[in-house]
Amino acid sequence: MHIAVLVANTDESAFAQAHPKDSAKFAALLQGLRPDWQVSAFSVKDAEFPAERQQFDGWIITGSPASVHDSAAWVGRLFGLIREIVARGEPLFGACFGHQAIAMALGGVVGDNPGGWVFGAVDTEMEGEKIRLYAAHREQVLVVPKGAVVLGGNAECAVGSFAMGRGVLTTQYHPEMTQGFMAALVAEYAGKLPADVAARAKASLDVPVDCDVIAARIVRFFEDALG
């Protein structure tokens, strides 16, 4: 299977350069279960998009410090590509910014988190199953697109994930992040976050997240979508 990762992460800081790119993180996540899968990356935030009508077995849109409300040309172009992918019936997975971008592109509503920053490991629910994942977001999906089904969430984020038929699956969280990376991210952001948020984020790292559960769900999504 050949998966295209649309990299939306705009962070070009020294911190970001010291860690694997998001495309590499998702490749590791997928290939940990399916070593033969091929992953190609496109830095859409740098206006690097696939050739017109270029097809893949599946697509992933990454997270980003950018907002889906930004007026940058690449954001609007990404929305157009999302609509094309969905119209063609090709499976599309989105995480954090990707989750929000898919919602916006298809007619949903994204706005500020009522409680501000959500950062660190959090407990949520997906398809009736309790699951612990990493979070780093200040916005969330408030209204899903027409035809979408909310798969679960929590008190801080009611739309933690949604699906549209067999072709779209999203999560507000970060399945690609490892414990080591999240610990480094919490330390990097400690001085930029409200003190209580930073303290909770650091304390949350003591309990492991369900990387294996979400990885298996994503792999199953792509395999089921292709029959």
PDB file of C-alpha atoms in Angstrom:
ATOM      1  CA  MET A   1       0.000   0.000   0.000  1.00  0.00           C
ATOM      2  CA  HIS A   2       1.221   3.493  -0.868  1.00  0.00           C
ATOM      3  CA  ILE A   3       0.237   6.293   1.524  1.00  0.00           C
ATOM      4  CA  ALA A   4       0.718  10.018   0.861  1.00  0.00           C
ATOM      5  CA  VAL A   5       1.424  12.161   3.936  1.00  0.00           C
ATOM      6  CA  LEU A   6       0.472  15.807   3.474  1.00  0.00           C
ATOM      7  CA  VAL A   7       2.760  17.646   5.894  1.00  0.00           C
ATOM      8  CA  ALA A   8       1.101  20.776   7.270  1.00  0.00           C
ATOM      9  CA  ASN A   9       3.505  21.389  10.164  1.00  0.00           C
ATOM     10  CA  THR A  10       4.845  24.960   9.816  1.00  0.00           C
ATOM     11  CA  ASP A  11       7.337  24.709  12.704  1.00  0.00           C
ATOM     12  CA  GLU A  12      10.853  25.296  11.348  1.00  0.00           C
ATOM     13  CA  SER A  13      12.445  26.074  14.731  1.00  0.00           C
ATOM     14  CA  ALA A  14      15.683  24.558  16.011  1.00  0.00           C
ATOM     15  CA  PHE A  15      13.529  22.279  18.162  1.00  0.00           C
ATOM     16  CA  ALA A  16      11.684  20.959  15.116  1.00  0.00           C
ATOM     17  CA  GLN A  17      14.919  20.395  13.208  1.00  0.00           C
ATOM     18  CA  ALA A  18      16.260  18.280  16.060  1.00  0.00           C
ATOM     19  CA  HIS A  19      13.411  15.758  15.759  1.00  0.00           C
ATOM     20  CA  PRO A  20      12.003  13.571  12.966  1.00  0.00           C
ATOM     21  CA  LYS A  21       9.580  15.224  10.556  1.00  0.00           C
ATOM     22  CA  ASP A  22       5.902  14.381  10.881  1.00  0.00           C
ATOM     23  CA  SER A  23       6.050  12.303   7.716  1.00  0.00           C
ATOM     24  CA  ALA A  24       8.739  10.125   9.315  1.00  0.00           C
ATOM     25  CA  LYS A  25       6.675   9.810  12.485  1.00  0.00           C
ATOM     26  CA  PHE A  26       3.647   8.579  10.537  1.00  0.00           C
ATOM     27  CA  ALA A  27       5.806   6.252   8.440  1.00  0.00           C
ATOM     28  CA  ALA A  28       7.161   4.694  11.639  1.00  0.00           C
ATOM     29  CA  LEU A  29       3.635   4.349  13.025  1.00  0.00           C
ATOM     30  CA  LEU A  30       2.312   2.581   9.931  1.00  0.00           C
ATOM     31  CA  GLN A  31       5.389   0.526   9.097  1.00  0.00           C
ATOM     32  CA  GLY A  32       5.583  -0.748  12.653  1.00  0.00           C
ATOM     33  CA  LEU A  33       2.551  -2.846  11.701  1.00  0.00           C
ATOM     34  CA  ARG A  34       2.906  -2.980   7.909  1.00  0.00           C
ATOM     35  CA  PRO A  35       6.643  -2.889   7.066  1.00  0.00           C
ATOM     36  CA  ASP A  36       5.969  -3.224   3.334  1.00  0.00           C
ATOM     37  CA  TRP A  37       3.830  -0.088   3.081  1.00  0.00           C
ATOM     38  CA  GLN A  38       5.344   2.811   1.163  1.00  0.00           C
ATOM     39  CA  VAL A  39       5.012   6.393   2.417  1.00  0.00           C
ATOM     40  CA  SER A  40       5.540   9.512   0.287  1.00  0.00           C
ATOM     41  CA  ALA A  41       5.626  12.984   1.849  1.00  0.00           C
ATOM     42  CA  PHE A  42       4.436  16.300   0.428  1.00  0.00           C
ATOM     43  CA  SER A  43       5.215  19.509   2.303  1.00  0.00           C
ATOM     44  CA  VAL A  44       1.940  21.226   1.528  1.00  0.00           C
ATOM     45  CA  LYS A  45       2.775  24.103   3.882  1.00  0.00           C
ATOM     46  CA  ASP A  46       5.575  24.902   1.396  1.00  0.00           C
ATOM     47  CA  ALA A  47       3.140  24.614  -1.531  1.00  0.00           C
ATOM     48  CA  GLU A  48       4.487  21.150  -2.405  1.00  0.00           C
ATOM     49  CA  PHE A  49       1.397  19.265  -3.546  1.00  0.00           C
ATOM     50  CA  PRO A  50       0.991  15.991  -5.465  1.00  0.00           C
ATOM     51  CA  ALA A  51       0.623  16.270  -9.214  1.00  0.00           C
ATOM     52  CA  GLU A  52      -2.920  16.907 -10.392  1.00  0.00           C
ATOM     53  CA  ARG A  53      -5.060  13.785 -10.013  1.00  0.00           C
ATOM     54  CA  GLN A  54      -2.086  11.817  -8.642  1.00  0.00           C
ATOM     55  CA  GLN A  55      -3.617   8.906  -6.774  1.00  0.00           C
ATOM     56  CA  PHE A  56      -2.503   6.946  -3.730  1.00  0.00           C
ATOM     57  CA  ASP A  57      -3.992   4.070  -1.779  1.00  0.00           C
ATOM     58  CA  GLY A  58      -4.548   6.443   1.120  1.00  0.00           C
ATOM     59  CA  TRP A  59      -3.836   9.923   2.425  1.00  0.00           C
ATOM     60  CA  ILE A  60      -2.840  11.412   5.795  1.00  0.00           C
ATOM     61  CA  ILE A  61      -2.924  15.093   6.815  1.00  0.00           C
ATOM     62  CA  THR A  62      -0.657  15.946   9.743  1.00  0.00           C
ATOM     63  CA  GLY A  63      -0.939  18.353  12.622  1.00  0.00           C
ATOM     64  CA  SER A  64       0.391  21.908  12.552  1.00  0.00           C
ATOM     65  CA  PRO A  65       0.809  25.027  14.693  1.00  0.00           C
ATOM     66  CA  ALA A  66      -1.069  26.777  11.864  1.00  0.00           C
ATOM     67  CA  SER A  67      -4.797  27.403  12.130  1.00  0.00           C
ATOM     68  CA  VAL A  68      -7.358  26.192   9.624  1.00  0.00           C
ATOM     69  CA  HIS A  69      -8.605  29.796   9.680  1.00  0.00           C
ATOM     70  CA  ASP A  70      -5.288  31.130   8.311  1.00  0.00           C
ATOM     71  CA  SER A  71      -5.493  32.946   4.993  1.00  0.00           C
ATOM     72  CA  ALA A  72      -2.308  31.354   3.619  1.00  0.00           C
ATOM     73  CA  ALA A  73      -2.751  30.117   0.053  1.00  0.00           C
ATOM     74  CA  TRP A  74      -1.629  26.594   0.897  1.00  0.00           C
ATOM     75  CA  VAL A  75      -4.470  26.186   3.407  1.00  0.00           C
ATOM     76  CA  GLY A  76      -7.114  26.996   0.806  1.00  0.00           C
ATOM     77  CA  ARG A  77      -5.393  24.752  -1.707  1.00  0.00           C
ATOM     78  CA  LEU A  78      -5.342  21.923   0.842  1.00  0.00           C
ATOM     79  CA  PHE A  79      -9.087  22.322   1.369  1.00  0.00           C
ATOM     80  CA  GLY A  80      -9.569  21.879  -2.367  1.00  0.00           C
ATOM     81  CA  LEU A  81      -7.432  18.739  -2.409  1.00  0.00           C
ATOM     82  CA  ILE A  82      -9.399  17.322   0.524  1.00  0.00           C
ATOM     83  CA  ARG A  83     -12.631  17.739  -1.420  1.00  0.00           C
ATOM     84  CA  GLU A  84     -11.072  16.069  -4.483  1.00  0.00           C
ATOM     85  CA  ILE A  85      -9.793  13.103  -2.461  1.00  0.00           C
ATOM     86  CA  VAL A  86     -13.183  12.565  -0.840  1.00  0.00           C
ATOM     87  CA  ALA A  87     -14.978  12.915  -4.187  1.00  0.00           C
ATOM     88  CA  ARG A  88     -12.694  10.245  -5.668  1.00  0.00           C
ATOM     89  CA  GLY A  89     -13.461   7.916  -2.775  1.00  0.00           C
ATOM     90  CA  GLU A  90      -9.843   7.549  -1.654  1.00  0.00           C
ATOM     91  CA  PRO A  91      -9.353   6.955   2.101  1.00  0.00           C
ATOM     92  CA  LEU A  92      -8.285  10.045   4.036  1.00  0.00           C
ATOM     93  CA  PHE A  93      -7.046  10.229   7.634  1.00  0.00           C
ATOM     94  CA  GLY A  94      -6.435  13.491   9.507  1.00  0.00           C
ATOM     95  CA  ALA A  95      -4.797  14.209  12.866  1.00  0.00           C
ATOM     96  CA  CYS A  96      -5.181  17.454  14.861  1.00  0.00           C
ATOM     97  CA  PHE A  97      -4.845  20.195  12.201  1.00  0.00           C
ATOM     98  CA  GLY A  98      -5.659  17.497   9.638  1.00  0.00           C
ATOM     99  CA  HIS A  99      -8.815  16.551  11.539  1.00  0.00           C
ATOM    100  CA  GLN A 100      -9.865  20.201  11.617  1.00  0.00           C
ATOM    101  CA  ALA A 101      -8.936  20.835   7.967  1.00  0.00           C
ATOM    102  CA  ILE A 102     -11.063  17.924   6.782  1.00  0.00           C
ATOM    103  CA  ALA A 103     -13.993  19.191   8.837  1.00  0.00           C
ATOM    104  CA  MET A 104     -13.657  22.764   7.499  1.00  0.00           C
ATOM    105  CA  ALA A 105     -13.164  21.710   3.887  1.00  0.00           C
ATOM    106  CA  LEU A 106     -16.313  19.591   3.974  1.00  0.00           C
ATOM    107  CA  GLY A 107     -18.579  22.142   5.636  1.00  0.00           C
ATOM    108  CA  GLY A 108     -17.911  21.707   9.358  1.00  0.00           C
ATOM    109  CA  VAL A 109     -17.077  24.387  11.929  1.00  0.00           C
ATOM    110  CA  VAL A 110     -13.795  24.804  13.848  1.00  0.00           C
ATOM    111  CA  GLY A 111     -13.343  27.201  16.769  1.00  0.00           C
ATOM    112  CA  ASP A 112     -11.403  27.843  19.962  1.00  0.00           C
ATOM    113  CA  ASN A 113     -11.255  25.237  22.706  1.00  0.00           C
ATOM    114  CA  PRO A 114     -13.568  26.557  25.451  1.00  0.00           C
ATOM    115  CA  GLY A 115     -10.911  25.745  28.063  1.00  0.00           C
ATOM    116  CA  GLY A 116      -7.931  27.028  26.106  1.00  0.00           C
ATOM    117  CA  TRP A 117      -4.869  24.815  25.583  1.00  0.00           C
ATOM    118  CA  VAL A 118      -5.180  21.031  25.733  1.00  0.00           C
ATOM    119  CA  PHE A 119      -1.664  19.674  26.106  1.00  0.00           C
ATOM    120  CA  GLY A 120      -0.078  16.365  27.100  1.00  0.00           C
ATOM    121  CA  ALA A 121      -1.615  12.920  27.405  1.00  0.00           C
ATOM    122  CA  VAL A 122      -5.404  12.891  27.691  1.00  0.00           C
ATOM    123  CA  ASP A 123      -8.113  10.274  28.078  1.00  0.00           C
ATOM    124  CA  THR A 124     -10.743  10.219  25.371  1.00  0.00           C
ATOM    125  CA  GLU A 125     -13.137   7.768  23.781  1.00  0.00           C
ATOM    126  CA  MET A 126     -13.197   6.349  20.282  1.00  0.00           C
ATOM    127  CA  GLU A 127     -15.910   4.000  19.036  1.00  0.00           C
ATOM    128  CA  GLY A 128     -16.954   3.162  22.585  1.00  0.00           C
ATOM    129  CA  GLU A 129     -13.426   2.366  23.707  1.00  0.00           C
ATOM    130  CA  LYS A 130     -11.482   4.431  26.225  1.00  0.00           C
ATOM    131  CA  ILE A 131      -8.149   5.468  24.772  1.00  0.00           C
ATOM    132  CA  ARG A 132      -5.256   7.662  25.928  1.00  0.00           C
ATOM    133  CA  LEU A 133      -3.507   9.837  23.345  1.00  0.00           C
ATOM    134  CA  TYR A 134      -1.253  12.884  23.143  1.00  0.00           C
ATOM    135  CA  ALA A 135      -2.806  16.306  22.549  1.00  0.00           C
ATOM    136  CA  ALA A 136      -1.505  19.751  21.621  1.00  0.00           C
ATOM    137  CA  HIS A 137      -4.266  22.057  20.431  1.00  0.00           C
ATOM    138  CA  ARG A 138      -6.081  25.347  21.059  1.00  0.00           C
ATOM    139  CA  GLU A 139      -8.840  24.825  18.475  1.00  0.00           C
ATOM    140  CA  GLN A 140     -11.228  21.971  17.870  1.00  0.00           C
ATOM    141  CA  VAL A 141     -14.067  20.841  15.627  1.00  0.00           C
ATOM    142  CA  LEU A 142     -17.325  22.284  16.954  1.00  0.00           C
ATOM    143  CA  VAL A 143     -19.662  21.038  14.205  1.00  0.00           C
ATOM    144  CA  VAL A 144     -18.910  18.044  11.984  1.00  0.00           C
ATOM    145  CA  PRO A 145     -19.654  18.060   8.240  1.00  0.00           C
ATOM    146  CA  LYS A 146     -23.005  16.819   6.983  1.00  0.00           C
ATOM    147  CA  GLY A 147     -22.993  13.043   6.901  1.00  0.00           C
ATOM    148  CA  ALA A 148     -20.185  12.694   9.440  1.00  0.00           C
ATOM    149  CA  VAL A 149     -20.517  10.527  12.547  1.00  0.00           C
ATOM    150  CA  VAL A 150     -18.815  11.535  15.790  1.00  0.00           C
ATOM    151  CA  LEU A 151     -16.867   8.533  17.065  1.00  0.00           C
ATOM    152  CA  GLY A 152     -16.142   9.902  20.515  1.00  0.00           C
ATOM    153  CA  GLY A 153     -14.409  12.548  22.567  1.00  0.00           C
ATOM    154  CA  ASN A 154     -14.329  13.822  26.144  1.00  0.00           C
ATOM    155  CA  ALA A 155     -15.532  16.723  28.280  1.00  0.00           C
ATOM    156  CA  GLU A 156     -12.859  19.054  26.891  1.00  0.00           C
ATOM    157  CA  CYS A 157     -13.354  18.038  23.261  1.00  0.00           C
ATOM    158  CA  ALA A 158     -16.726  16.574  22.272  1.00  0.00           C
ATOM    159  CA  VAL A 159     -15.578  15.801  18.724  1.00  0.00           C
ATOM    160  CA  GLY A 160     -12.421  13.852  19.463  1.00  0.00           C
ATOM    161  CA  SER A 161     -12.799  11.918  16.223  1.00  0.00           C
ATOM    162  CA  PHE A 162     -15.270  11.504  13.387  1.00  0.00           C
ATOM    163  CA  ALA A 163     -15.824   9.375  10.317  1.00  0.00           C
ATOM    164  CA  MET A 164     -17.616   9.716   7.005  1.00  0.00           C
ATOM    165  CA  GLY A 165     -18.562   6.359   5.558  1.00  0.00           C
ATOM    166  CA  ARG A 166     -15.542   4.131   5.007  1.00  0.00           C
ATOM    167  CA  GLY A 167     -13.491   6.876   3.382  1.00  0.00           C
ATOM    168  CA  VAL A 168     -12.751   9.431   6.124  1.00  0.00           C
ATOM    169  CA  LEU A 169     -11.371   8.951   9.625  1.00  0.00           C
ATOM    170  CA  THR A 170     -10.011  11.687  11.881  1.00  0.00           C
ATOM    171  CA  THR A 171      -8.743  12.360  15.374  1.00  0.00           C
ATOM    172  CA  GLN A 172      -8.046  15.598  17.219  1.00  0.00           C
ATOM    173  CA  TYR A 173      -5.051  13.892  18.816  1.00  0.00           C
ATOM    174  CA  HIS A 174      -1.511  12.899  17.800  1.00  0.00           C
ATOM    175  CA  PRO A 175      -1.118   9.147  17.212  1.00  0.00           C
ATOM    176  CA  GLU A 176       2.292   9.726  15.603  1.00  0.00           C
ATOM    177  CA  MET A 177       3.962  11.237  18.670  1.00  0.00           C
ATOM    178  CA  THR A 178       6.175   9.038  20.832  1.00  0.00           C
ATOM    179  CA  GLN A 179       6.602   9.445  24.588  1.00  0.00           C
ATOM    180  CA  GLY A 180      10.113  10.797  24.078  1.00  0.00           C
ATOM    181  CA  PHE A 181       8.991  13.399  21.581  1.00  0.00           C
ATOM    182  CA  MET A 182       6.018  14.490  23.685  1.00  0.00           C
ATOM    183  CA  ALA A 183       8.236  14.897  26.742  1.00  0.00           C
ATOM    184  CA  ALA A 184      10.565  17.097  24.702  1.00  0.00           C
ATOM    185  CA  LEU A 185       7.600  19.075  23.323  1.00  0.00           C
ATOM    186  CA  VAL A 186       6.191  19.682  26.807  1.00  0.00           C
ATOM    187  CA  ALA A 187       9.597  20.934  27.955  1.00  0.00           C
ATOM    188  CA  GLU A 188       9.902  23.169  24.868  1.00  0.00           C
ATOM    189  CA  TYR A 189       6.470  24.727  25.426  1.00  0.00           C
ATOM    190  CA  ALA A 190       6.658  24.961  29.224  1.00  0.00           C
ATOM    191  CA  GLY A 191       7.445  28.674  29.160  1.00  0.00           C
ATOM    192  CA  LYS A 192       4.834  29.404  26.488  1.00  0.00           C
ATOM    193  CA  LEU A 193       1.882  27.739  28.216  1.00  0.00           C
ATOM    194  CA  PRO A 194      -0.152  28.846  31.233  1.00  0.00           C
ATOM    195  CA  ALA A 195       1.606  27.451  34.319  1.00  0.00           C
ATOM    196  CA  ASP A 196      -1.260  25.110  35.235  1.00  0.00           C
ATOM    197  CA  VAL A 197      -1.441  23.708  31.705  1.00  0.00           C
ATOM    198  CA  ALA A 198       2.312  23.080  31.640  1.00  0.00           C
ATOM    199  CA  ALA A 199       2.206  21.367  35.038  1.00  0.00           C
ATOM    200  CA  ARG A 200      -0.683  19.097  34.026  1.00  0.00           C
ATOM    201  CA  ALA A 201       1.020  18.268  30.745  1.00  0.00           C
ATOM    202  CA  LYS A 202       4.232  17.241  32.488  1.00  0.00           C
ATOM    203  CA  ALA A 203       2.385  15.142  35.069  1.00  0.00           C
ATOM    204  CA  SER A 204       0.313  13.428  32.349  1.00  0.00           C
ATOM    205  CA  LEU A 205       3.394  11.837  30.809  1.00  0.00           C
ATOM    206  CA  ASP A 206       3.728   9.394  33.712  1.00  0.00           C
ATOM    207  CA  VAL A 207       0.941   7.237  32.234  1.00  0.00           C
ATOM    208  CA  PRO A 208       1.656   5.675  28.800  1.00  0.00           C
ATOM    209  CA  VAL A 209      -0.612   6.275  25.813  1.00  0.00           C
ATOM    210  CA  ASP A 210      -2.298   3.756  23.540  1.00  0.00           C
ATOM    211  CA  CYS A 211      -0.075   4.073  20.477  1.00  0.00           C
ATOM    212  CA  ASP A 212      -0.601   0.435  19.528  1.00  0.00           C
ATOM    213  CA  VAL A 213      -4.392   0.770  19.658  1.00  0.00           C
ATOM    214  CA  ILE A 214      -4.594   3.856  17.448  1.00  0.00           C
ATOM    215  CA  ALA A 215      -1.951   2.542  15.039  1.00  0.00           C
ATOM    216  CA  ALA A 216      -3.959  -0.638  14.534  1.00  0.00           C
ATOM    217  CA  ARG A 217      -7.134   1.416  14.020  1.00  0.00           C
ATOM    218  CA  ILE A 218      -5.518   3.563  11.331  1.00  0.00           C
ATOM    219  CA  VAL A 219      -4.103   0.549   9.504  1.00  0.00           C
ATOM    220  CA  ARG A 220      -7.481  -1.178   9.651  1.00  0.00           C
ATOM    221  CA  PHE A 221      -9.149   1.964   8.318  1.00  0.00           C
ATOM    222  CA  PHE A 222      -6.987   2.015   5.189  1.00  0.00           C
ATOM    223  CA  GLU A 223      -7.295  -1.732   4.614  1.00  0.00           C
ATOM    224  CA  ASP A 224     -11.070  -1.762   5.104  1.00  0.00           C
ATOM    225  CA  ALA A 225     -11.531   1.277   2.839  1.00  0.00           C
ATOM    226  CA  LEU A 226      -9.798  -0.557   0.007  1.00  0.00           C
ATOM    227  CA  GLY A 227     -11.752  -3.747   0.623  1.00  0.00           C
TER     228      GLY A 227
END
